[in-house]
Coordinates of C-alpha atoms in Angstrom, one line a residue:
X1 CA 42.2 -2.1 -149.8
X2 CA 43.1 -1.4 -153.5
X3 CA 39.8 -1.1 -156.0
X4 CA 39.9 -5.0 -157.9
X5 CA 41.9 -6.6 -154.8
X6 CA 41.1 -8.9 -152.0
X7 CA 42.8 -9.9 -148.7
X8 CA 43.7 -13.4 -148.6
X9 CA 44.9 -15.4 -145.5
X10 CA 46.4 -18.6 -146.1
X11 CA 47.5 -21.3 -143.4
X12 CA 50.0 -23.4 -143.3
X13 CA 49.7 -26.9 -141.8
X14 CA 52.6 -28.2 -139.9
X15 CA 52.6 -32.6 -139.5
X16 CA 56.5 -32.2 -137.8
X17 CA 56.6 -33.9 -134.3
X18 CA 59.4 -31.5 -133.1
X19 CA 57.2 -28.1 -133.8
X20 CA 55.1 -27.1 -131.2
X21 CA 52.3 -25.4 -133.0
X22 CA 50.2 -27.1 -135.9
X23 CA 50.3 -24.4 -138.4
X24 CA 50.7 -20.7 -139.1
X25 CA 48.9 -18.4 -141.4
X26 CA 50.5 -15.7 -143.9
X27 CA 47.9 -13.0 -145.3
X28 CA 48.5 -11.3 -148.7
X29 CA 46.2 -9.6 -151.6
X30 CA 45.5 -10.6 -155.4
X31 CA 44.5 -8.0 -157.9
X32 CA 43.3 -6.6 -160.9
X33 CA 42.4 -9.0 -163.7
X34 CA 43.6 -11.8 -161.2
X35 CA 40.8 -11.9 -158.5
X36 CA 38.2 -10.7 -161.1
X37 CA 38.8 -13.9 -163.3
X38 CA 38.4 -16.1 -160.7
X39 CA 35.8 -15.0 -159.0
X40 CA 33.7 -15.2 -162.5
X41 CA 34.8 -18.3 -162.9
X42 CA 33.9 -19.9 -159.5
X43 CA 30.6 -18.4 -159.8
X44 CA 30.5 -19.5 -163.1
X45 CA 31.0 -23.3 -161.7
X46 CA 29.1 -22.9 -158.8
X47 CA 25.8 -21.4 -160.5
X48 CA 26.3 -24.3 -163.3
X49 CA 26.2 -26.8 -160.1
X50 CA 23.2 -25.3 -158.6
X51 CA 20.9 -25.2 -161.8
X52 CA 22.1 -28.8 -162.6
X53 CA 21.3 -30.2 -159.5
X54 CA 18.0 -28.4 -159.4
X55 CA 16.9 -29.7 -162.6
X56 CA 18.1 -33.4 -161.6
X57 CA 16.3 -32.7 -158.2
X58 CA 13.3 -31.3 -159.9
X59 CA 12.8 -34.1 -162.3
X60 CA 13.8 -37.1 -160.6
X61 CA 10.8 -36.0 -157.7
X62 CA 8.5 -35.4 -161.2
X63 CA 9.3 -38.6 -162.5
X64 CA 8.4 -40.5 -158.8
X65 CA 5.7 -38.8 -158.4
X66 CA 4.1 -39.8 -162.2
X67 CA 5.2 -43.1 -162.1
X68 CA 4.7 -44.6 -158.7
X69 CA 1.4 -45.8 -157.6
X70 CA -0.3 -44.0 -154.8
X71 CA 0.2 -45.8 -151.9
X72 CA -1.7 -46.0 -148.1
X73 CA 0.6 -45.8 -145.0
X74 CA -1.1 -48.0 -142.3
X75 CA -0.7 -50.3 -138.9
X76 CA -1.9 -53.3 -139.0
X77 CA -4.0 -54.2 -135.3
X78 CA -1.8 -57.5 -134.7
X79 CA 0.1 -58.5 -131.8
X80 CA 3.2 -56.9 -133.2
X81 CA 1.8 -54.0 -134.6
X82 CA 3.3 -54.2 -137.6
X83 CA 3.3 -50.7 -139.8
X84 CA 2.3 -51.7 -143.9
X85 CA 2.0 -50.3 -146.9
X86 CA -0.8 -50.8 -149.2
X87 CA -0.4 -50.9 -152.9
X88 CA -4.2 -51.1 -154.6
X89 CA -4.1 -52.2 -158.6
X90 CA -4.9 -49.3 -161.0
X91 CA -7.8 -51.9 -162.8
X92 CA -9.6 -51.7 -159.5
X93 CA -10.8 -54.1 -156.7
X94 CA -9.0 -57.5 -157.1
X95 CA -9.2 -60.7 -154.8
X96 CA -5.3 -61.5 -155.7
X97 CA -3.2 -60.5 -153.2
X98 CA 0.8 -60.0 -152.6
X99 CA 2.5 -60.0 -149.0
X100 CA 6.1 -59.0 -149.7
X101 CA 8.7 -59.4 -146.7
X102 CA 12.0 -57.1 -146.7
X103 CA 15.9 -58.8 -145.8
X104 CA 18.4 -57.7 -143.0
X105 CA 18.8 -54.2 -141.6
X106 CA 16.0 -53.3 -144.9
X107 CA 13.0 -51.6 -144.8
X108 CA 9.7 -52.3 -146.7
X109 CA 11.2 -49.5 -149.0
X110 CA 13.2 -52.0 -150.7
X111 CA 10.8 -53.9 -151.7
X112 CA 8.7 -51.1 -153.4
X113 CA 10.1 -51.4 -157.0
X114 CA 8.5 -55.1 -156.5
X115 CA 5.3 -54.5 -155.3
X116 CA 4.5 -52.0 -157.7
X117 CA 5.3 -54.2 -160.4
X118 CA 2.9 -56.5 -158.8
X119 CA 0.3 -53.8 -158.2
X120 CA 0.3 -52.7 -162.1
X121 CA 0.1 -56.4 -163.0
X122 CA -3.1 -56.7 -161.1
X123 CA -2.4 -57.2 -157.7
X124 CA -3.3 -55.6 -154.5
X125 CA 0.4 -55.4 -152.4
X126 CA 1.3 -55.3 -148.4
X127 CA 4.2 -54.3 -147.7
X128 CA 5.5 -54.7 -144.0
X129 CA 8.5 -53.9 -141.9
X130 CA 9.3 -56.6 -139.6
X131 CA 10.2 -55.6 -136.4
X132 CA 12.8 -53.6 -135.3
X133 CA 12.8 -52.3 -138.9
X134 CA 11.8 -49.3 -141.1
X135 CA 8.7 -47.8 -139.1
X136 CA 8.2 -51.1 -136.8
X137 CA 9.6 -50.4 -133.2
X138 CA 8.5 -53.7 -132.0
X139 CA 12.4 -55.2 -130.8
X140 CA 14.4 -57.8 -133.2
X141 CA 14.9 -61.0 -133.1
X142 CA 14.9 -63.8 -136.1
X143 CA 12.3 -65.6 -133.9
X144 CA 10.3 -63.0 -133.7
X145 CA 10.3 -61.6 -137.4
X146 CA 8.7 -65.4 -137.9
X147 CA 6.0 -64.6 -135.1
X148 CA 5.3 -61.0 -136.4
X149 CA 5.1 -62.6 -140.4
X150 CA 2.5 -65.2 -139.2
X151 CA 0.7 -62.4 -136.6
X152 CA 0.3 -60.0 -139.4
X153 CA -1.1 -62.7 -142.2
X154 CA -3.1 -64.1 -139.4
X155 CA -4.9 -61.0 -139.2
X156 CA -5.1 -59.5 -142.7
X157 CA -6.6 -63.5 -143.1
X158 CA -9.4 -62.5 -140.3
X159 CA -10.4 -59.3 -141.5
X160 CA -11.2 -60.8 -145.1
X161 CA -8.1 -59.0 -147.2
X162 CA -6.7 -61.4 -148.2
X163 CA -7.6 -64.9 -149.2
X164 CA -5.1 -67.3 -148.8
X165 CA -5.8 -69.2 -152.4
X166 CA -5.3 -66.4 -153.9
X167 CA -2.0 -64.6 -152.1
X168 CA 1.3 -65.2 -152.7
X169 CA 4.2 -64.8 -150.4
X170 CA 7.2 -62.7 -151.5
X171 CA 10.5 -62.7 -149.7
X172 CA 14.1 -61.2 -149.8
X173 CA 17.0 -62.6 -147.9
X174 CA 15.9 -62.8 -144.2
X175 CA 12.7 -62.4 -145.9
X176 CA 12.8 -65.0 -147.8
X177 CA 13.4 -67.4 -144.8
X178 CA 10.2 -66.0 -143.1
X179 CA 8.2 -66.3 -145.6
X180 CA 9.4 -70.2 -146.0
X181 CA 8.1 -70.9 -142.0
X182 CA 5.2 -68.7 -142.6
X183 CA 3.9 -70.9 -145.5
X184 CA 3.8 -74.1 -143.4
X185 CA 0.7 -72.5 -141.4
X186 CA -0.5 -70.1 -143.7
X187 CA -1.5 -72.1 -147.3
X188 CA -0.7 -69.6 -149.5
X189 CA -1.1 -70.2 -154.0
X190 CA 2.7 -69.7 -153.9
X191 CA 5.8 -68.7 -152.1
X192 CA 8.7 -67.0 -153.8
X193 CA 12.6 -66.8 -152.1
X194 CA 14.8 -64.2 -153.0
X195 CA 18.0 -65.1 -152.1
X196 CA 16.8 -66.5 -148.8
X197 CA 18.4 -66.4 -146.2
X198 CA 20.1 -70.1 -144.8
X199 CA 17.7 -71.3 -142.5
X200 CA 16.0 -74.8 -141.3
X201 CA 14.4 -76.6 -144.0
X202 CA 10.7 -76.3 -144.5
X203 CA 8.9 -79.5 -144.0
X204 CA 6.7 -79.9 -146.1
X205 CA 8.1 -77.7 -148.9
X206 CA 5.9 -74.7 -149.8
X207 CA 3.3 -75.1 -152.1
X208 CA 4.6 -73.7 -156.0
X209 CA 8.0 -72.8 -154.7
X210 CA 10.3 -70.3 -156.9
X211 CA 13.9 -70.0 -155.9
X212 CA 15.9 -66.7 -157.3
X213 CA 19.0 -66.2 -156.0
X214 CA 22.0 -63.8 -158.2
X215 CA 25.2 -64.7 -160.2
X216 CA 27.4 -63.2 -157.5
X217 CA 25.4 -64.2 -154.4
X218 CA 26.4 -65.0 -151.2
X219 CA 27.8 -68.5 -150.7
X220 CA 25.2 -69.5 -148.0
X221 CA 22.3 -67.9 -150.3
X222 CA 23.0 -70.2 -153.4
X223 CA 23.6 -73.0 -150.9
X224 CA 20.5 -72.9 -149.5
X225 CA 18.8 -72.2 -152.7
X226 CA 20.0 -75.3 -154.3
X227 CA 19.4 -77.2 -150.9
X228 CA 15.7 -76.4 -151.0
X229 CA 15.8 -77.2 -154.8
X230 CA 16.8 -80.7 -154.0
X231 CA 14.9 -81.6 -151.1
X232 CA 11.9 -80.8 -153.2
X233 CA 13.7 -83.5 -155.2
X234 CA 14.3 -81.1 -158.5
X235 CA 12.1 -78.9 -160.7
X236 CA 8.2 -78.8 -161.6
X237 CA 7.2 -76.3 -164.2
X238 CA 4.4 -79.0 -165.6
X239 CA 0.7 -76.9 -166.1
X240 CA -0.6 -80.4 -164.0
X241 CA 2.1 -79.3 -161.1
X242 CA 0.6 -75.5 -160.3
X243 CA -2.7 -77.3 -160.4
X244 CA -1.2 -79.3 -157.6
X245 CA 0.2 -76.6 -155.9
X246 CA 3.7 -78.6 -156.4
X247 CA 5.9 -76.8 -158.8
X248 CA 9.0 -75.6 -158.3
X249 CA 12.0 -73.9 -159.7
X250 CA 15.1 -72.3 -159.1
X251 CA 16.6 -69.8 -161.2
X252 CA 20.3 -68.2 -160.7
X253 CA 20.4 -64.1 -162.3
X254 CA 23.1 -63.5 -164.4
X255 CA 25.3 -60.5 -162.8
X256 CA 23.1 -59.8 -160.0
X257 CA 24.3 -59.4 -156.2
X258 CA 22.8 -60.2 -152.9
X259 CA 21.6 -56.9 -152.6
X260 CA 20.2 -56.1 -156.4
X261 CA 18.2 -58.9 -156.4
X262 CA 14.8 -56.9 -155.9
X263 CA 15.9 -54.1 -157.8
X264 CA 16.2 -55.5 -161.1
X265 CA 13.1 -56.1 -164.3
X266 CA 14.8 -59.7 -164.5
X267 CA 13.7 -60.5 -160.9
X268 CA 10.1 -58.9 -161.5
X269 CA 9.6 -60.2 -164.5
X270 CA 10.2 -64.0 -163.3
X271 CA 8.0 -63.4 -160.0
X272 CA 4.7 -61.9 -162.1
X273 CA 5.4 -64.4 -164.3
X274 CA 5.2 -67.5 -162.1
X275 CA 2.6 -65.6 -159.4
X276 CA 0.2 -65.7 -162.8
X277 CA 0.6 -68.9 -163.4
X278 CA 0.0 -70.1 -160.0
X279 CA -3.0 -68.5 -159.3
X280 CA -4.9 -69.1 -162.8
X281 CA -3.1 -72.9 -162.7
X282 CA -3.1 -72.3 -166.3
X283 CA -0.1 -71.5 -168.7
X284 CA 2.0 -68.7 -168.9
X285 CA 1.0 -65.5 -170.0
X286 CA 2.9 -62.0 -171.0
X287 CA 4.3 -59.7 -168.3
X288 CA 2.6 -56.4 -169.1
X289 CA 5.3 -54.1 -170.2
X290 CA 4.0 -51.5 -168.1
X291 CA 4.6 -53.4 -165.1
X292 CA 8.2 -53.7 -165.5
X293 CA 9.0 -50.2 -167.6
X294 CA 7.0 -47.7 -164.9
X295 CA 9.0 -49.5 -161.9
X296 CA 12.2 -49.2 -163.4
X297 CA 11.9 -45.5 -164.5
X298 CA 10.5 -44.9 -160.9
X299 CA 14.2 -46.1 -160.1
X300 CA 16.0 -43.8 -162.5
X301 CA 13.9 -41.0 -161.4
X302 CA 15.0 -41.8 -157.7
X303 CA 18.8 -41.9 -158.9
X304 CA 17.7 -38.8 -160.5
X305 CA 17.2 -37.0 -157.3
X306 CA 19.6 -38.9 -155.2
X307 CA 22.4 -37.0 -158.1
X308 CA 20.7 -33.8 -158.2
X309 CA 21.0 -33.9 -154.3
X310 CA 25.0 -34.5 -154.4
X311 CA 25.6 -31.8 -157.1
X312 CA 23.8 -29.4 -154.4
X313 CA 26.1 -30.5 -151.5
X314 CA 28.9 -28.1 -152.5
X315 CA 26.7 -24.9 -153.3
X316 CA 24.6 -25.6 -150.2
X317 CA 28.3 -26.2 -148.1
X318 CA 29.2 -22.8 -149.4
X319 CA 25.5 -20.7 -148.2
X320 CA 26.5 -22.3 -144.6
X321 CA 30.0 -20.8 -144.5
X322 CA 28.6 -17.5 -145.0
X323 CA 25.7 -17.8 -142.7
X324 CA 28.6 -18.7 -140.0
X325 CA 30.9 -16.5 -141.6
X326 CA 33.6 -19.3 -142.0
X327 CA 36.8 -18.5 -143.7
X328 CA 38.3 -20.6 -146.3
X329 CA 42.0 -20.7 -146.3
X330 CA 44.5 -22.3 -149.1
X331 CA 45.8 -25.4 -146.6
X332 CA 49.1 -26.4 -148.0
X333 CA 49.5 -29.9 -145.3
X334 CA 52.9 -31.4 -144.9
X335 CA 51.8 -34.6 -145.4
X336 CA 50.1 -37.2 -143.3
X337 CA 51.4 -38.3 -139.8
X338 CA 53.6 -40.9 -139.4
X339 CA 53.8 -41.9 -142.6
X340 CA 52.4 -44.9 -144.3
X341 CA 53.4 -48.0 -142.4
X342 CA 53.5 -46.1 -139.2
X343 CA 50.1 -45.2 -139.5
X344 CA 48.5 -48.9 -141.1
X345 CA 50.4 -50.6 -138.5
X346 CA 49.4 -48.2 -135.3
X347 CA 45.4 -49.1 -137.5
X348 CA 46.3 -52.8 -137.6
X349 CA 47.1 -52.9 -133.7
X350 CA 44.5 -50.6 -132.3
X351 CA 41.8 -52.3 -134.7
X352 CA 42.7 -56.1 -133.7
X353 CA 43.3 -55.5 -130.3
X354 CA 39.7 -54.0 -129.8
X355 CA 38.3 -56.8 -131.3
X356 CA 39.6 -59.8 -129.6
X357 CA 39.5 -57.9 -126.6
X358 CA 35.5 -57.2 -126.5
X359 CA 35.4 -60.6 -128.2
X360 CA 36.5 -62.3 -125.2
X361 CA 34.8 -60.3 -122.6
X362 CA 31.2 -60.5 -124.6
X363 CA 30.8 -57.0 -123.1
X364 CA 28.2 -55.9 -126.4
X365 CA 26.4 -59.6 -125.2
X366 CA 25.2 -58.1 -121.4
X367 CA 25.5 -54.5 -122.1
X368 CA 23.5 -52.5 -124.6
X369 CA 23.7 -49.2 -125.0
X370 CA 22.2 -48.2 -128.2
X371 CA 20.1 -51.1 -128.5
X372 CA 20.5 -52.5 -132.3
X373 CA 21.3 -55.6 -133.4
X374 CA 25.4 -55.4 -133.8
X375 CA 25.1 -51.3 -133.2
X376 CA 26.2 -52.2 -129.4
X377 CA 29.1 -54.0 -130.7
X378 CA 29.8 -51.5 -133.4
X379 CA 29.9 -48.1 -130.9
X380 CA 32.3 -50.6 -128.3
X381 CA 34.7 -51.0 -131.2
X382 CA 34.5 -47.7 -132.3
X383 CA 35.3 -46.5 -128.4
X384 CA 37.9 -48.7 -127.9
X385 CA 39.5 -48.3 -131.5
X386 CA 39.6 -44.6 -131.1
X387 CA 40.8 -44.9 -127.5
X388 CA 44.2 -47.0 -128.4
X389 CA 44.8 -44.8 -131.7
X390 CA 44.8 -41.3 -129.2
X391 CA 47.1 -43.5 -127.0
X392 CA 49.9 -44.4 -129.7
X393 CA 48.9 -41.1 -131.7
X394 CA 48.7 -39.0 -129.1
X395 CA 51.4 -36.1 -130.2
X396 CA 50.0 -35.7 -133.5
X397 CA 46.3 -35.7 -132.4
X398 CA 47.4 -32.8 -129.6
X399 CA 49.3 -30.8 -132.3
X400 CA 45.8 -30.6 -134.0
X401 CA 43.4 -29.9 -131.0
X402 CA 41.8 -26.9 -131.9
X403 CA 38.5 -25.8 -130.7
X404 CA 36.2 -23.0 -132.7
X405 CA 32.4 -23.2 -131.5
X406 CA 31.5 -21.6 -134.9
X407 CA 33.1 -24.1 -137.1
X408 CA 32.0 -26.9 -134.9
X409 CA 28.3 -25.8 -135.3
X410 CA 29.2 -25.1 -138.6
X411 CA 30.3 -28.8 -139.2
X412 CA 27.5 -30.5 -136.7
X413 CA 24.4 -28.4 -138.7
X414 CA 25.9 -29.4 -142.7
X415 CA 26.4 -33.4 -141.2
X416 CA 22.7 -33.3 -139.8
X417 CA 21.3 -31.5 -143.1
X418 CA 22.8 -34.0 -145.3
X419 CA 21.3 -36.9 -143.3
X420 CA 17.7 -35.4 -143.9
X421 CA 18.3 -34.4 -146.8
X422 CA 19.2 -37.8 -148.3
X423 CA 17.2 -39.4 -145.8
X424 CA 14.4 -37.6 -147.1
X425 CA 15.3 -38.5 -151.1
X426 CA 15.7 -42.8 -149.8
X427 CA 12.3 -42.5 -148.6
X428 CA 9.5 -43.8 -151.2
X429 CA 7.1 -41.2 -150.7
X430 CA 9.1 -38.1 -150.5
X431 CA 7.6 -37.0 -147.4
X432 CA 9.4 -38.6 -144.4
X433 CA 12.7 -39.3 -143.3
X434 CA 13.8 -42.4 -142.1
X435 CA 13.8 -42.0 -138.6
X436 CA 11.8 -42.7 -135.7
X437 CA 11.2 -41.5 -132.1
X438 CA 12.9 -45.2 -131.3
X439 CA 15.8 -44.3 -133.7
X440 CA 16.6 -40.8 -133.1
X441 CA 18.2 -40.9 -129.5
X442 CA 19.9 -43.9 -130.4
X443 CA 21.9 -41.0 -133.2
X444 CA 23.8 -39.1 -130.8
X445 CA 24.4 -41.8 -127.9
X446 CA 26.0 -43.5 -131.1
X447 CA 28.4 -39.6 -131.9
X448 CA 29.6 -40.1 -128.6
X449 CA 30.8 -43.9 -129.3
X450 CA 32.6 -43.1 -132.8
X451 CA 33.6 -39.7 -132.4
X452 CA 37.1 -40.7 -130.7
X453 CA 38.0 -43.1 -133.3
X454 CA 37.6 -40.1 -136.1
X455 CA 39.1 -37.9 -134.0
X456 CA 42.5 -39.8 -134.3
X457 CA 42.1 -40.6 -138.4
X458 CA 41.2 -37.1 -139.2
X459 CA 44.2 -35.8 -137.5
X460 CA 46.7 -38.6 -138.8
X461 CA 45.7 -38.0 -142.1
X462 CA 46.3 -34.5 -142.2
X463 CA 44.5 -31.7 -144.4
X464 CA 43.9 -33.0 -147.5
X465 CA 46.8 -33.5 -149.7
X466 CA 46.2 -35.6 -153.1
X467 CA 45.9 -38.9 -153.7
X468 CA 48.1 -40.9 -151.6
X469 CA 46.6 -39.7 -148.5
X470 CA 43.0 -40.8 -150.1
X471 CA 44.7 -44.6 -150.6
X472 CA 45.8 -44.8 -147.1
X473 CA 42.5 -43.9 -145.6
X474 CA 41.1 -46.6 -147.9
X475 CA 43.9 -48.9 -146.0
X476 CA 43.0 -47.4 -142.8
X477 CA 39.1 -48.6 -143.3
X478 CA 39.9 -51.4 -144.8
X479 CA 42.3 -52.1 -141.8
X480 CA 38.9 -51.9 -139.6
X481 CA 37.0 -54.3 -141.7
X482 CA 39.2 -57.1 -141.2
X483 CA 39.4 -56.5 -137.8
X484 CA 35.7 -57.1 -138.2
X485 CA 36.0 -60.0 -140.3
X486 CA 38.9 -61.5 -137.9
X487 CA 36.1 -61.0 -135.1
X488 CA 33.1 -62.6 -136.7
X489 CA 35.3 -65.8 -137.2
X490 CA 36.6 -66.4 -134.0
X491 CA 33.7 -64.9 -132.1
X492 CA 30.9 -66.0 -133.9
X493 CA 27.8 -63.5 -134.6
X494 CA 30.2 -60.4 -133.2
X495 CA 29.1 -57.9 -136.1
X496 CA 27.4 -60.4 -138.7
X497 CA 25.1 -57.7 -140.2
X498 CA 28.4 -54.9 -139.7
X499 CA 30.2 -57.4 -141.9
X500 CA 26.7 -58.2 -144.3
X501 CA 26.3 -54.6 -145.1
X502 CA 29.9 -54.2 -146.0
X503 CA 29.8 -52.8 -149.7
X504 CA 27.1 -50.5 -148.5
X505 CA 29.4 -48.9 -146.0
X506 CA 32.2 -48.9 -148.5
X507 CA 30.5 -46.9 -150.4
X508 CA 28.9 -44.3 -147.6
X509 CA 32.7 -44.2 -146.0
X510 CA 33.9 -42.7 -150.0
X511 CA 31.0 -40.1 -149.6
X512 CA 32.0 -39.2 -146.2
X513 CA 35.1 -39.1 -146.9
X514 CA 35.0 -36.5 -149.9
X515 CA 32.5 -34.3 -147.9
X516 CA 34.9 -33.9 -145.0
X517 CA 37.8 -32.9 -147.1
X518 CA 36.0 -30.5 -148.3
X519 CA 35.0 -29.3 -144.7
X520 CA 39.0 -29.2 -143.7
X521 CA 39.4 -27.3 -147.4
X522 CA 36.7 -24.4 -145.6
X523 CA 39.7 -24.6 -142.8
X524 CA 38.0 -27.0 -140.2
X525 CA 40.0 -28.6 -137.7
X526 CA 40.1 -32.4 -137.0
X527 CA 37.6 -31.6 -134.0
X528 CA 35.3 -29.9 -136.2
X529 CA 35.7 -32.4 -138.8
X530 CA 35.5 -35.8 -136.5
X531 CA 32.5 -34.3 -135.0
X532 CA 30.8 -33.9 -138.6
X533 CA 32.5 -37.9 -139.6
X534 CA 30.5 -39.2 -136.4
X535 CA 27.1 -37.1 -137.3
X536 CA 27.0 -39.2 -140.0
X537 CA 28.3 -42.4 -139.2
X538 CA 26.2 -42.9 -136.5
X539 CA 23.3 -41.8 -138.9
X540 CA 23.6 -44.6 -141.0
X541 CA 24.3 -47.1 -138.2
X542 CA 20.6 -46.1 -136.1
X543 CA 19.1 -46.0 -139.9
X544 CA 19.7 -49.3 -141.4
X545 CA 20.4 -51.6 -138.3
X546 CA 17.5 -53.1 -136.4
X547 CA 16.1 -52.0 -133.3
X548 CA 16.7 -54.6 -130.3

């Protein structure tokens, strides 16, 4: 080869039904000045990624470390076995106590920002995961997060850690319903709701009840929250009513969602405030500042890592191609398969006759194969989805069969890094990731549910190919989520938390998609490429949904 030149192969997708082969490659060299430029300047871009993404990294782990409390990991000896955290105030001993419940397909991560703005404020915090969630492998059921919430106080009650006239119960969402049951039997100084949950009202209402629910809740949730206002026949704030363990209050957040609720100095502040005044009965006194400033910059310090992570995606995507020796060819696609409405409308069909189908035959109701609450119904879908698409797509999903055991190792080994990796940045104390012994078979039972339906959008959408083809994905998913939608209507509680947890997936379903274009960039196939899509889709379906 010439000195200052390098061999180049570039292949050529083909999307046209009447050619038999999906694509052909042409080879040819660069030179001189050419090659030499751009090589500088990609190494150029890729060592500016890497040292920004380290520092981010670096100081977002500094700045968790500094500002979070130390906390103790431990299982409490109840019936349910239910795994806490313990947050201890920094002043020392104190007979005040916190017990701070997590919502829907949550973990007691969530509630962390919370409890240590409680702990800093003077309180000693538990934390616990209800079952079927975070570390808790105990199975789910609404019934039994109430029996597991009452089990766990019950026994933190006997071994004298907490006294009940001086604990407050703190809830979020389906939290906040428990912790409305638990405090008919357990006669805690006060009970907040976050955004609870809609659930039977508590007779007789808790003792100084605070409501919070956000702007831009969910219907139910401010129903509820002004249902409970009322039947405790409108607000107490009076110094006389937390003397009588009668006040109550309900707030509404400006701008706040379901899901931000707990994350925001708003939120903490009104919680400290009315915990204070509920267990001194007395009036109101200052947040510390500290309480609500080291919490928050524990959060940018999180987002700080979570960033630092993403910038080193692309360098880190690169070291695996060379470890597996992976080419990268210039794709230059023809375009997606069928074309817009052929594709949304072959979507529309497969997606809403799945639905009503397994809808009618309650197959996800006697059958479990994955065992999480709507994670049954979610892998059917996915199978049956993926099975109609290869049926009316089946020329062009053929055209792109193409097996290489390199780049499917290649693809299957980057998915499951980025799932620890960012598992690993979610987690609280930097040391774990999210899953358990329970969890982890349940991740690739689940690959083998959802990999047919990726199979089919990976190779209808073609290599990628500019905008347009990024807008009809985003039809394409949010072609599924009706489907979804359609189904939880007619057949009630088919995929309520799928549907719940929406935005969140919305938002994991952008970041998948960006990191597999740039796996079918490195020349993957749509084998390759559906395999790494299902690695970690099914990730995030056996981390947030509860065990069953």
């Amino acid at each position: 080869m010439p000195g200052g030149c390098h061999l180049y192969k570039e292949l050529i997708f083909v999307n046209d039904p009447s050619q038999t082969n999906s694509g052909f490659h042409r080879t040819y060299f660069l030179c001189d000045s050419t090659t030499r430029g751009l090589g500088t300047l990609e190494n150029r871009r890729r060592l500016l990624l890497i040292s920004f993404g380290v520092l981010l990294s670096a100081a977002g782990a500094a700045g968790l470390l500094r500002e979070r409390l130390p906390e103790r990991k431990i299982v409490l000896a109840d019936s349910c076995h239910t795994p806490a955290r313990v947050i201890s105030s920094p002043s020392g001993p104190t007979s005040r106590t916190a017990i701070l419940l997590h919502g829907l397909s949550a973990s007691a991560a969530i509630m962390e920002p919370l409890g240590q703005s409680l702990a800093i404020a003077g309180w000693r915090v538990f934390l616990l995961d209800l079952p079927g969630h975070g570390r808790s492998i105990e199975p789910f059921s609404y019934a039994q997060a109430d029996a597991c919430a009452a089990g766990a106080a019950d026994y933190l009650e006997r071994e004298d850690q907490i006294l009940p006239a001086q604990t407050i119960l703190v809830g979020h969402s389906l939290g906040g319903a428990v912790v409305l049951h638990l405090a008919r039997r357990f006669p805690a100084v006060a009970t907040i709701a976050i955004s609870p949950a809609p659930t039977a009202m508590p007779r007789p209402i808790p003792a100084n009840l605070l409501i919070l629910a956000g702007q831009f809740d969910l219907g139910p949730v401010k129903k509820m929250a002004r249902s409970l206002l009322n039947a405790a026949r409108g607000p107490r704030i009076a110094l006389r009513d937390f003397a009588a363990r009668a006040a109550v209050a309900l707030h509404f957040l400006p701008a706040q969602m379901h899901g931000s609720m707990v994350l925001g100095p708003a939120t903490w502040r009104l919680v400290l405030g009315w915990a204070g005044r509920a267990a001194d009965a007395g009036p109101s006194s200052s947040v510390p500042i500290e309480a609500l400033a080291r919490p928050l910059a524990a959060l940018f310090a999180q987002f700080s890592l979570l960033a630092g992570l993403v910038l080193l995606v692309a360098p880190a995507e690169s070291l695996f191609a060379r470890v597996f020796s992976v080419e990268s060819p210039i794709a230059q696609p023809a375009g997606p398969g069928f074309g817009w409405r052929g594709a949304l409308g072959r979507w529309a069909l497969a997606s809403f006759f799945a639905v009503s189908a397994l809808g009618l035959l309650h197959v996800s109701q006697y059958v479990h194969p994955v065992g999480l609450l709507d994670g049954d119904w979610a892998a059917y879908v996915a199978l049956l989805t993926g099975i109609v698409l290869a049926a009316l797509a089946k020329k062009v999903v053929s055209q792109g069969l193409r097996f290489d055991p390199r780049m499917e190792a290649f693809a299957a080994i980057s998915a499951i890094v980025i799932v620890f990796a960012f598992g690993l940045a979610l987690r609280p104390e930097l040391a774990e990731v999210s899953f358990n012994a329970e969890r982890l078979w349940r991740w690739p039972a689940l690959v083998g549910f959802i990999w047919p339906y990726f199979l089919v959008e990976e190779a209808v959408l073609g290599p990628p190919s500019g905008w347009l083809r990024f807008f009809l994905f985003v039809g394409m998913r949010a072609i599924v989520w009706l489907a979804q939608l359609f189904a939880l209507f007619v057949f009630w509680r088919s995929g309520l938390v799928l549907v719940l947890l929406g935005p969140g997936f919305a938002i994991a379903s952008l970041g998948q998609r960006f990191a597999a274009d740039a796996l079918r960039r490195r020349g993957a196939g749509i084998t390759s490429t559906a395999l790494f899509d299902a690695i970690l889709a099914a990730a995030i379906l056996a981390l947030v949904l509860p065990l069953t």
